[in-house]
Amino acid sequence: MTVTAPETPALRTARLRIAGTALVAVFAIVLLFDLPRTLPLREAFFDSLQQAMPRRAETTPVTIVEIDDRSIAGLGRWPWPRTLLAELVRVIAAHGPAAIGVDVVMSEADPLSPERTLARVGIDRELQQRLAALPTNDATLAAAFKAAPVVIVIAGLTVATGEPLHVQPVFIRDASGTADAVDRARARLTRFAGALASLPVLSDAASGAGLINGDDSQGIVRRVPLVADVNGTLAPAFALELWRVALGARAIRVVTSDGSIESAVVANQVFATESDGSVRPYFARRNGDRSVSAVDVLEGRVPADRLRRSFVLIGVSALALGDNLWTPLAEKMPGVELHAQLLENMDADAFLRRPAWAPIVEALAFVVLGGLLIGSMPRWSVRSATLIALAGVTALVLASFTLFQAKRLLLDAATPGVAIALLFGTLLAMTLASATRNRKALQDVVQQQREASARVEGELQAARRIQLDTLPRPESLQEPRVELAAFMEPALEVGGDLYDFYRLDEGRVFFMLGDVSGKGLPASIFMAVSKALCKSTVLRSRDADLGVLLAQTNAEVSRDNPAALFVTAFVGVLDARTGELDYCNAGQENPWLVSPDRGRVARLTDGDGPPLCAVDAFEYAPARVQLRPGDVLCLVSDGVTEAQNAASELYGPKRAERVLETTRTAGEAVMALRRDVVAFAGGAAQSDDQTVLALQWRGPSPAAGG
């Protein structure tokens, strides 16, 4: 008989962690590849976000003219003669709307047109000829369409119809300009084999036509394609085409990037989409303020300003006649109401967004919470582990609600929450008594973290030394007619401030002081790149206009700037032979011009422009000032004027000016400011990089300045 040795605590813990890690890996992959998109759970959670916080429609650019029960009772049963629809369009058009949308597909000739109604009735020949000479109801409606900015609808079908599609051109281009990327992006579009459109006489008369299809998942309209592919032809959504007609644009452009749809562009309006060209409307509750009855419009009971709004939509909402659709708000809406809400979303840029990084964040959140559970189950009590699981799921839900409310972002908390519950149940089933964790392993992890931290700190200190060594030293200038002094004190180990100076020729000195947005290592790297690009640009064109040089530098620095950093900079060229100073200020603190012999301190405020990387192709205009022998120009970064003491008071430019009044040389100005800022801060932590550069023109010869 074989006796099995008892399982050691270490073995039980190892098995628990292996099983837990495997489950975490599986669930993380499922979340990372966004596989829950096919399940109703996630969409139901997104619906709950809208139900809890529906969009507030304070104002609307849309008026819906409803063919409702009152209109049917007052004007006759539906369908109406198209002459009546024509009259409705003419009345609306008389009030000057930007666009009129007719949400009715009229694919067959009007059966109520006189020539069709009386075709089988025996009438005399003269009457037949008179009827034939009259315009048909469809022609009358077409004439009304042609006289107004009318957009009609197209319904996408899953079967081919063989009928040509009458839509305005939709152009598609990729940001990189590659045809392959366009083809891959186009393949993502919602596809229809064919489309049901209105009669050609109506389609030709209308200003545009757009699709009315929505992505009806689980019987609820949650997404709407702004652009779709109908048997090889790109067709816009009904709302997008209305927007085009309202703006008077000739075409719609679709912008793609890296094989995905990025946006639909109408004139200067950009509507961001998901990768397949769809958008997620943020629904508001039904509001009677959007709608008026068609019978009231025809009988003049609707105020004129109601129809002077941007868009007027005509649609059927009568009981049992309208195309009522379920929305995420758990209520049905007529199709025309959905188009109105889509237009409101476009007007207010209120679309919900499911960012491309959402699956990564959800997978990462699950991995973090799953790791906490795996780590706590062997060591803590079941009750404590349960609290962790509940707290984690609660945090996910609160984070999702917060991001939805603040940014209209859709992050799924339901699927990771269910995954956490399954993980916790599995771990709980495997063990209810993991008492301890491997203390040695924890100590090793802590030690590794300390060693890694020490290595990083050492590397940052080395980076600080290298950064400071790259800055030029005043004695390297070798221009006896100019005294120059400078210092830089990064707020962290490395900083984003910069200064530079060098001789352009025998008589001219170039100098600059700049400040990169942000602090730390990213700012220091961008600082080094900006400094190098600026120097390269200046040395290539030594005699060029300073504004042109700064514009070229702006273009060079902006070219490879994915992090959207910007650089404030003051650049100048001093002619040491004459004292003429040309300068440009790109968003930097205005420098001080100190005249010691006159006891005067003034600020140079000309030559201003935006920071580098802030405005593309900005034309900087330099300014010029004539220095007197002995004049000192002092430049500082905002880390000096915005230095704070323990009471959170700012150092300020006035105090800097008072300090400079007592100085006579560039070296004195730099040292005095440095000492005074340190004294003012009184030991408070430095919040930003501090840089000072001062230069003094001694005169045409070194002795001229006294």
XYZ file of C-alpha atoms in Angstrom:
706
model
C 0.000 0.000 0.000
C 1.420 3.319 -1.079
C 1.042 6.290 1.229
C 0.836 9.706 -0.419
C 2.724 12.382 1.422
C 0.740 15.366 2.555
C 0.805 18.349 0.186
C 3.016 21.092 1.454
C 1.776 24.707 1.731
C 4.300 25.722 -0.929
C 2.919 23.183 -3.372
C -0.686 24.253 -2.699
C 0.276 27.901 -3.250
C 2.131 27.049 -6.459
C -0.847 25.162 -7.854
C -3.169 27.997 -6.928
C -0.995 30.560 -8.638
C -0.445 28.467 -11.753
C -4.171 27.934 -12.176
C -4.931 31.579 -11.437
C -2.264 32.840 -13.834
C -3.559 30.593 -16.596
C -7.073 31.933 -16.107
C -5.827 35.520 -16.027
C -3.891 34.946 -19.258
C -6.920 33.450 -21.027
C -9.301 36.188 -19.900
C -6.727 38.895 -20.677
C -6.334 37.612 -24.246
C -10.108 37.545 -24.638
C -10.307 41.171 -23.462
C -7.242 42.309 -25.398
C -8.614 41.061 -28.708
C -12.009 42.600 -27.892
C -13.829 39.278 -28.267
C -16.688 40.352 -25.911
C -17.900 42.716 -28.657
C -19.939 39.812 -30.015
C -21.654 39.217 -26.672
C -24.761 41.069 -25.436
C -23.252 41.658 -21.973
C -20.960 44.489 -22.991
C -23.526 46.318 -25.095
C -26.077 45.942 -22.308
C -23.615 47.593 -19.920
C -23.063 50.454 -22.381
C -26.838 50.800 -22.631
C -27.031 51.088 -18.853
C -24.587 54.004 -18.975
C -26.869 55.894 -21.364
C -29.940 54.997 -19.328
C -28.300 56.306 -16.160
C -26.952 59.457 -17.830
C -28.880 60.240 -21.029
C -27.753 63.169 -23.110
C -29.269 66.502 -22.132
C -30.664 68.138 -25.271
C -30.799 71.741 -24.113
C -31.081 73.069 -27.677
C -31.490 71.339 -31.006
C -30.673 72.334 -34.584
C -33.451 70.048 -35.835
C -37.197 70.360 -36.270
C -39.104 67.167 -37.031
C -42.251 67.634 -39.097
C -44.199 64.535 -38.083
C -46.833 62.903 -40.239
C -48.581 61.863 -37.054
C -52.056 60.692 -36.133
C -53.363 64.277 -36.115
C -52.018 64.837 -39.635
C -53.552 61.588 -40.883
C -56.897 62.524 -39.311
C -56.834 66.039 -40.764
C -55.354 65.426 -44.208
C -56.301 61.876 -45.107
C -54.865 58.433 -44.774
C -51.305 57.561 -45.620
C -49.795 57.454 -48.194
C -50.736 60.974 -49.170
C -50.802 62.167 -52.765
C -47.325 63.404 -53.540
C -48.784 66.766 -54.457
C -49.566 67.165 -50.747
C -45.983 66.220 -49.863
C -44.836 68.761 -52.459
C -46.951 71.448 -50.798
C -45.463 70.525 -47.405
C -41.934 70.829 -48.817
C -42.746 74.208 -50.405
C -44.173 75.602 -47.163
C -41.107 74.493 -45.219
C -38.706 75.782 -47.885
C -40.350 79.211 -47.748
C -38.990 79.648 -44.223
C -35.369 79.132 -45.308
C -34.099 75.966 -43.592
C -30.534 74.918 -44.310
C -31.662 71.452 -45.418
C -34.877 69.435 -45.608
C -34.719 65.691 -45.059
C -37.562 63.544 -46.387
C -37.474 60.245 -44.499
C -39.788 58.426 -46.892
C -38.693 55.953 -49.582
C -40.776 56.479 -52.750
C -39.571 53.717 -55.021
C -42.828 53.412 -56.987
C -44.904 55.912 -58.888
C -47.658 57.647 -56.954
C -50.780 55.470 -57.329
C -52.913 58.541 -56.535
C -51.632 60.494 -59.538
C -54.647 61.339 -61.807
C -53.299 59.585 -64.917
C -52.839 56.359 -62.898
C -56.096 56.619 -60.953
C -58.182 57.093 -64.105
C -56.124 54.806 -66.367
C -58.726 52.031 -66.195
C -61.770 54.236 -66.063
C -63.650 54.858 -69.273
C -63.329 58.577 -70.028
C -63.613 60.505 -73.263
C -60.566 61.133 -75.455
C -60.465 64.886 -74.830
C -60.269 64.357 -71.057
C -57.526 61.765 -71.538
C -55.487 64.261 -73.543
C -55.969 66.968 -70.915
C -54.855 64.589 -68.138
C -51.832 63.534 -70.163
C -50.817 67.176 -70.505
C -50.889 67.708 -66.731
C -47.713 67.051 -64.669
C -47.797 63.827 -62.698
C -47.816 63.902 -58.895
C -44.238 62.640 -58.953
C -43.203 65.461 -61.294
C -44.887 67.982 -58.990
C -42.976 66.607 -56.021
C -39.750 66.588 -58.040
C -40.268 70.263 -58.861
C -40.659 71.022 -55.132
C -37.485 69.035 -54.422
C -35.541 70.893 -57.069
C -36.521 74.287 -55.655
C -35.339 73.446 -52.111
C -32.299 71.894 -50.382
C -33.917 68.477 -50.111
C -32.201 65.216 -49.126
C -34.030 61.934 -49.649
C -33.315 58.523 -48.179
C -31.844 55.259 -49.400
C -32.359 51.935 -47.637
C -29.435 49.498 -47.842
C -30.362 45.919 -48.747
C -28.649 42.559 -48.332
C -29.583 41.578 -51.897
C -28.514 43.242 -55.112
C -31.118 45.284 -56.966
C -29.223 46.101 -60.145
C -30.431 49.702 -59.949
C -27.864 52.531 -60.242
C -27.244 54.468 -57.034
C -27.738 58.251 -57.240
C -25.473 59.764 -54.563
C -23.059 62.651 -54.451
C -19.375 61.638 -54.635
C -17.640 60.415 -51.515
C -13.858 60.592 -51.796
C -11.612 58.439 -49.639
C -7.945 59.099 -48.964
C -5.339 57.874 -46.532
C -3.213 60.148 -44.377
C -0.099 58.446 -45.790
C -1.443 58.498 -49.341
C -1.051 54.747 -49.906
C -3.665 52.918 -51.983
C -3.229 49.693 -50.016
C -4.165 51.421 -46.767
C -7.246 52.883 -48.458
C -8.306 49.448 -49.692
C -7.876 47.919 -46.236
C -9.856 50.741 -44.641
C -12.567 50.535 -47.269
C -12.925 46.804 -46.590
C -13.937 47.678 -43.001
C -16.973 49.706 -44.097
C -20.483 48.385 -43.582
C -21.489 46.709 -46.845
C -24.825 46.419 -48.629
C -25.389 44.350 -51.755
C -27.942 46.840 -53.040
C -30.192 49.708 -52.054
C -33.833 50.688 -52.284
C -34.080 54.266 -53.559
C -36.807 56.616 -54.669
C -37.851 57.055 -58.280
C -35.150 58.475 -60.580
C -37.266 61.588 -61.222
C -37.201 62.292 -57.462
C -33.570 61.243 -56.946
C -32.421 63.497 -59.795
C -34.348 66.476 -58.423
C -33.156 66.141 -54.819
C -29.960 67.856 -53.644
C -28.717 64.608 -52.132
C -29.544 61.143 -50.861
C -28.334 59.243 -47.820
C -28.589 55.865 -46.152
C -30.975 55.374 -43.243
C -29.620 52.024 -42.037
C -28.374 51.585 -38.500
C -26.398 48.746 -36.945
C -29.294 46.895 -35.355
C -27.541 44.542 -32.902
C -29.824 42.501 -30.647
C -32.723 44.564 -31.965
C -31.296 47.856 -30.657
C -29.762 50.641 -32.758
C -26.467 51.454 -31.081
C -24.196 52.349 -34.008
C -24.852 54.128 -37.289
C -22.471 54.005 -40.294
C -21.668 57.530 -41.445
C -20.360 56.037 -44.695
C -21.150 52.611 -46.158
C -20.280 50.594 -49.270
C -23.296 49.840 -51.469
C -22.186 47.327 -54.097
C -18.903 49.173 -54.618
C -20.275 52.707 -54.330
C -19.576 54.786 -51.222
C -22.789 56.239 -49.814
C -23.166 58.694 -46.909
C -25.563 58.420 -44.028
C -28.778 60.428 -44.310
C -27.644 62.797 -41.538
C -24.188 63.266 -43.087
C -25.704 64.094 -46.465
C -28.013 66.615 -44.787
C -24.952 68.223 -43.282
C -23.263 68.373 -46.707
C -26.272 70.037 -48.292
C -26.615 72.485 -45.393
C -22.967 73.562 -45.765
C -23.149 73.677 -49.560
C -20.245 71.253 -49.940
C -19.769 69.489 -53.262
C -18.561 66.200 -51.814
C -17.766 64.267 -48.658
C -14.246 63.136 -47.831
C -13.383 60.048 -45.816
C -9.980 60.092 -44.113
C -8.258 56.814 -43.291
C -5.101 55.923 -41.446
C -3.243 52.646 -41.190
C -6.097 50.674 -42.710
C -8.851 52.155 -40.523
C -11.466 54.829 -41.063
C -10.664 57.932 -39.017
C -13.256 60.537 -39.941
C -15.771 61.866 -42.418
C -15.161 65.457 -43.492
C -17.769 67.866 -44.845
C -16.338 71.254 -45.787
C -14.537 72.254 -42.584
C -16.508 69.918 -40.318
C -14.716 66.768 -39.181
C -16.726 63.904 -37.718
C -14.535 61.291 -36.065
C -15.668 57.704 -36.568
C -14.749 54.257 -35.392
C -12.483 52.097 -37.545
C -15.389 50.884 -39.705
C -16.804 54.352 -40.376
C -19.576 54.057 -37.791
C -20.468 56.357 -34.914
C -22.201 55.716 -31.609
C -24.969 58.292 -31.030
C -25.408 59.549 -27.492
C -29.187 59.385 -27.135
C -31.392 61.840 -25.311
C -34.902 61.136 -24.103
C -37.686 61.870 -26.540
C -38.562 65.531 -26.421
C -41.701 67.046 -27.896
C -39.834 70.308 -28.485
C -38.143 68.708 -31.476
C -41.407 67.975 -33.314
C -44.308 69.749 -34.952
C -47.281 68.204 -36.727
C -47.377 68.285 -40.529
C -50.982 69.472 -40.481
C -49.963 72.449 -38.314
C -47.195 73.342 -40.784
C -49.544 73.221 -43.769
C -52.205 75.265 -41.978
C -49.720 77.922 -40.798
C -49.940 77.241 -37.080
C -46.177 76.694 -36.603
C -44.035 79.745 -35.735
C -41.655 80.676 -38.528
C -38.559 80.392 -36.313
C -39.261 76.691 -35.750
C -38.604 76.067 -39.445
C -35.651 78.404 -39.734
C -33.463 75.984 -37.802
C -30.574 74.240 -39.511
C -32.396 71.033 -40.397
C -36.046 70.114 -40.966
C -36.883 66.411 -41.147
C -40.142 65.050 -42.569
C -41.065 61.592 -41.315
C -43.965 59.301 -40.481
C -44.664 58.742 -36.790
C -48.350 57.818 -36.871
C -49.318 54.768 -34.860
C -48.695 51.511 -36.782
C -47.171 53.425 -39.727
C -43.832 54.684 -38.394
C -40.603 52.637 -38.369
C -40.160 52.584 -34.600
C -36.766 51.364 -33.419
C -35.418 50.340 -30.024
C -32.624 52.521 -28.640
C -30.160 51.997 -25.771
C -32.489 54.083 -23.581
C -34.897 51.113 -23.515
C -37.514 53.070 -25.398
C -38.698 53.022 -28.988
C -38.214 55.999 -31.263
C -39.420 56.701 -34.804
C -36.673 56.415 -37.377
C -36.878 60.132 -38.098
C -36.208 60.815 -34.398
C -33.049 58.719 -34.637
C -31.818 60.849 -37.546
C -32.609 63.988 -35.549
C -30.576 62.719 -32.612
C -27.722 61.844 -34.965
C -27.758 65.413 -36.294
C -27.730 66.758 -32.729
C -24.719 64.581 -31.951
C -22.951 65.916 -35.048
C -23.792 69.502 -34.133
C -22.573 69.193 -30.531
C -19.772 66.672 -31.210
C -21.493 64.449 -28.655
C -20.832 61.006 -30.118
C -19.855 58.278 -27.707
C -16.371 56.928 -28.294
C -15.030 53.453 -27.879
C -11.306 54.272 -28.178
C -8.919 51.824 -29.803
C -6.981 51.552 -26.540
C -10.073 50.533 -24.535
C -9.466 46.734 -24.835
C -5.885 47.262 -23.666
C -7.020 49.238 -20.625
C -9.730 46.692 -19.810
C -7.289 43.799 -20.147
C -4.724 45.641 -18.039
C -7.296 46.456 -15.345
C -8.325 42.811 -15.240
C -4.696 41.669 -15.046
C -4.055 44.062 -12.138
C -7.158 42.968 -10.224
C -6.568 39.317 -11.079
C -3.004 39.644 -9.862
C -4.258 41.120 -6.601
C -6.602 38.191 -6.138
C -3.937 35.619 -6.948
C -1.564 37.302 -4.542
C -4.071 37.703 -1.725
C -5.844 34.338 -1.755
C -2.957 32.265 -0.344
C -2.086 34.812 2.312
C -5.248 36.584 3.373
C -8.544 35.323 4.648
C -11.374 34.480 2.298
C -13.293 37.456 3.637
C -10.461 39.853 2.788
C -10.071 38.373 -0.701
C -13.826 38.729 -1.241
C -13.637 42.393 -0.275
C -10.798 42.890 -2.750
C -12.826 41.313 -5.541
C -15.875 43.430 -4.728
C -13.801 46.582 -4.410
C -12.108 45.878 -7.734
C -15.360 45.343 -9.599
C -16.840 48.448 -7.956
C -13.801 50.477 -8.996
C -14.172 49.280 -12.587
C -17.832 50.285 -12.670
C -17.176 53.681 -11.071
C -14.304 54.344 -13.463
C -16.502 53.467 -16.437
C -19.309 55.732 -15.226
C -16.873 58.568 -14.524
C -15.213 58.376 -17.948
C -18.621 58.175 -19.611
C -19.885 61.241 -17.778
C -16.720 63.299 -18.220
C -15.473 62.263 -21.666
C -18.284 60.186 -23.235
C -15.909 57.223 -23.363
C -17.229 53.658 -23.397
C -15.122 51.357 -21.258
C -16.483 47.934 -20.460
C -16.642 47.159 -16.742
C -19.146 44.311 -17.045
C -16.983 41.771 -18.883
C -13.858 42.273 -16.708
C -16.160 42.215 -13.663
C -17.656 38.862 -14.660
C -14.144 37.580 -15.412
C -13.012 38.645 -11.924
C -15.998 36.815 -10.402
C -15.136 33.632 -12.349
C -11.490 33.888 -11.343
C -12.381 34.432 -7.714
C -14.796 31.491 -7.745
C -12.150 29.221 -9.252
C -9.497 30.248 -6.739
C -11.955 29.911 -3.869
C -12.947 26.411 -5.033
C -9.286 25.334 -5.152
C -8.401 26.597 -1.704
C -10.047 28.306 1.256
C -6.980 28.276 3.490
C -3.894 29.778 1.862
C -2.327 31.165 5.030
C 1.008 32.499 3.959
C 2.886 33.648 0.964
C 6.483 32.928 0.133
C 8.255 35.601 2.195
C 11.548 35.009 0.480
C 10.015 35.566 -2.952
C 8.478 38.837 -1.765
C 11.790 39.973 -0.349
C 13.499 39.123 -3.637
C 10.921 41.160 -5.559
C 11.339 44.122 -3.212
C 15.119 43.864 -3.491
C 14.925 43.732 -7.275
C 12.721 46.805 -7.266
C 15.192 48.640 -5.042
C 18.079 47.663 -7.283
C 16.145 48.716 -10.374
C 15.297 52.022 -8.689
C 18.933 52.559 -7.769
C 20.012 51.811 -11.341
C 17.444 54.227 -12.732
C 18.519 56.926 -10.277
C 22.155 56.405 -11.229
C 21.327 56.597 -14.917
C 19.328 59.783 -14.385
C 22.224 61.357 -12.513
C 24.499 60.444 -15.415
C 21.951 61.920 -17.831
C 21.926 65.128 -15.759
C 25.707 65.430 -16.015
C 25.608 64.764 -19.752
C 22.851 67.315 -20.284
C 24.657 70.043 -18.373
C 27.910 69.224 -20.193
C 26.205 69.769 -23.561
C 25.408 73.376 -22.660
C 28.082 75.820 -23.884
C 30.329 77.560 -21.377
C 30.619 81.369 -21.442
C 34.400 81.253 -21.899
C 33.927 79.286 -25.137
C 32.434 82.338 -26.868
C 35.828 84.096 -27.305
C 34.273 87.435 -28.179
C 35.935 90.176 -26.082
C 33.230 92.724 -26.962
C 30.546 90.591 -25.339
C 30.362 89.314 -21.770
C 28.036 86.332 -21.373
C 26.903 84.395 -18.291
C 24.322 81.633 -17.843
C 23.106 78.914 -15.521
C 20.428 76.206 -15.608
C 18.977 74.291 -12.641
C 16.627 71.431 -13.650
C 13.656 70.772 -11.367
C 14.250 67.010 -11.702
C 17.393 65.095 -12.534
C 17.129 66.313 -16.113
C 15.160 69.232 -17.461
C 13.526 70.750 -20.487
C 15.114 74.220 -20.426
C 17.848 75.059 -22.906
C 20.207 77.825 -23.861
C 22.855 78.156 -26.538
C 25.229 80.736 -27.973
C 27.932 80.786 -30.600
C 29.593 83.118 -33.077
C 28.086 83.346 -36.542
C 31.088 85.214 -37.978
C 33.752 87.679 -36.859
C 31.215 90.232 -35.693
C 27.920 88.511 -34.841
C 26.876 86.346 -31.886
C 23.794 84.117 -31.908
C 22.129 83.260 -28.599
C 18.896 81.644 -27.468
C 16.995 80.551 -24.371
C 14.128 78.088 -24.540
C 11.762 76.033 -22.449
C 10.182 72.721 -23.518
C 6.684 71.993 -22.205
C 6.912 69.481 -19.380
C 9.801 68.336 -17.232
C 11.990 65.306 -16.772
C 13.488 62.891 -19.263
C 11.008 63.359 -22.172
C 11.433 67.134 -22.021
C 15.229 66.849 -21.829
C 15.359 64.621 -24.909
C 13.106 66.981 -26.850
C 15.231 69.881 -25.600
C 18.394 68.307 -27.016
C 16.694 67.657 -30.357
C 15.278 71.199 -30.535
C 18.647 72.753 -29.666
C 20.422 70.712 -32.319
C 17.830 71.448 -35.012
C 17.905 75.160 -34.239
C 21.692 75.291 -34.435
C 21.718 73.298 -37.653
C 19.173 75.632 -39.231
C 21.003 78.789 -38.176
C 24.444 77.606 -39.287
C 23.091 76.537 -42.698
C 21.805 80.068 -43.366
C 23.921 82.409 -41.296
C 22.867 85.549 -43.163
C 19.151 84.797 -43.414
C 16.478 86.906 -41.752
C 16.054 85.866 -38.101
C 12.285 85.470 -38.526
C 12.833 83.155 -41.494
C 15.345 81.127 -39.491
C 12.897 80.775 -36.604
C 10.104 79.739 -39.004
C 12.417 77.101 -40.500
C 13.311 75.899 -37.013
C 9.590 75.711 -36.181
C 9.041 73.492 -39.229
C 12.027 71.260 -38.390
C 11.103 70.789 -34.724
C 7.406 70.220 -35.540
C 8.103 67.546 -38.149
C 8.746 64.673 -35.714
C 6.756 65.592 -32.630
C 4.228 62.787 -31.950
C 3.919 63.814 -28.287
C 2.734 67.315 -29.363
C 5.319 69.065 -27.158
C 6.043 72.734 -27.749
C 9.050 74.962 -27.132
C 9.064 78.584 -26.058
C 12.196 80.356 -27.224
C 13.878 83.757 -27.337
C 16.500 83.972 -30.077
C 18.741 86.878 -30.899
C 21.709 87.939 -32.998
C 23.979 90.643 -31.556
C 26.329 92.510 -33.857
C 29.302 93.044 -31.547
C 30.666 95.719 -33.872
C 27.642 98.034 -33.728
C 25.505 96.876 -30.798
C 22.534 96.182 -33.043
C 20.390 93.382 -31.621
C 17.888 91.494 -33.798
C 15.556 89.197 -31.868
C 12.389 87.106 -31.981
C 10.342 85.959 -29.026
C 8.407 82.688 -29.518
C 6.272 82.615 -26.384
C 9.173 83.126 -23.935
C 9.292 85.517 -20.967
C 10.023 89.055 -22.224
C 13.689 89.762 -21.398
C 15.025 92.798 -19.523
C 17.371 95.379 -20.997
C 19.465 96.835 -18.183
C 21.330 100.122 -18.760
C 23.606 100.443 -15.709
C 24.936 103.884 -16.667
C 21.404 105.269 -16.837
C 19.962 103.244 -13.964
C 17.202 102.035 -16.233
C 15.583 98.590 -16.643
C 13.101 97.977 -19.473
C 11.481 94.898 -21.002
C 11.644 94.060 -24.702
C 8.080 93.330 -25.788
C 8.398 93.406 -29.600
C 8.982 90.499 -31.953
C 6.452 88.263 -30.212
C 5.048 85.091 -31.734
C 3.650 81.702 -30.653
C 5.839 78.918 -29.247
C 7.521 76.528 -31.659
C 5.302 73.545 -32.618
C 2.177 75.523 -31.645
C 1.231 77.060 -35.019
C 2.303 75.531 -38.329
C 3.973 77.798 -40.905
C 3.851 80.873 -38.646
C 5.802 83.801 -40.090
C 7.888 85.254 -37.273
C 8.794 88.936 -37.574
C 12.045 89.965 -35.849
C 12.461 93.183 -33.898
C 15.594 95.283 -33.508
C 17.028 97.351 -30.687
C 20.239 99.375 -30.491
C 22.345 98.567 -27.427
C 24.543 101.150 -25.765
C 27.968 100.151 -24.509
C 27.516 98.516 -21.135
C 23.885 97.487 -21.697
C 22.955 94.061 -20.306
C 20.256 91.820 -21.811
C 18.874 89.307 -19.304
C 16.720 86.309 -20.336
C 14.957 83.970 -17.900
C 12.704 80.925 -18.200
C 9.301 80.909 -16.519
C 10.741 78.661 -13.810
C 12.383 81.817 -12.389
C 9.405 84.174 -12.401
C 7.031 81.394 -11.306
C 9.229 80.059 -8.506
C 7.220 79.596 -5.308
C 7.976 79.798 -1.632
C 6.457 77.708 1.140
C 3.368 79.967 1.128
C 2.814 79.274 -2.606
C 3.633 82.898 -3.485
C 5.173 83.556 -6.898
C 8.577 85.177 -7.300
C 7.223 87.358 -10.123
C 8.812 89.631 -12.729
C 8.666 92.742 -10.502
C 11.051 91.219 -7.968
C 13.385 90.107 -10.744
C 13.387 93.648 -12.102
C 14.303 95.109 -8.709
C 17.244 92.697 -8.465
C 18.479 93.590 -11.956
C 18.437 97.320 -11.110
C 21.376 96.737 -8.778
C 23.561 94.868 -11.299
C 26.103 96.215 -13.755
C 27.415 93.177 -15.624
C 26.058 89.974 -17.132
C 27.747 87.876 -14.469
C 26.317 90.012 -11.676
C 22.826 89.754 -13.184
C 22.944 85.947 -13.357
C 24.384 85.461 -9.875
C 22.081 88.031 -8.275
C 18.977 86.429 -9.738
C 20.143 82.952 -8.780
C 20.815 83.939 -5.154
C 17.585 85.907 -4.818
C 15.406 83.070 -6.188
C 16.992 80.610 -3.740
C 16.466 83.034 -0.856
C 12.855 83.651 -1.875
C 12.036 79.922 -2.143
C 13.359 79.349 1.380
C 13.833 75.618 0.860
C 10.522 74.998 -0.949
C 10.676 72.311 -3.633
C 11.595 73.612 -7.087
C 8.543 73.165 -9.333
C 10.089 73.958 -12.708
C 13.447 74.202 -14.452
C 15.198 77.536 -13.829
C 17.437 79.076 -16.481
C 19.039 82.531 -16.752
C 21.181 83.868 -19.606
C 22.621 87.374 -19.658
C 24.950 89.108 -22.101
C 26.515 92.540 -22.014
C 27.744 94.535 -24.960
C 30.949 96.223 -23.928
C 31.076 98.361 -27.022
C 32.825 98.294 -30.413
C 36.014 97.413 -28.532
C 36.381 95.627 -25.178
C 37.254 98.891 -23.456
C 34.290 100.857 -24.767
C 31.999 99.637 -22.101
C 34.146 101.000 -19.346
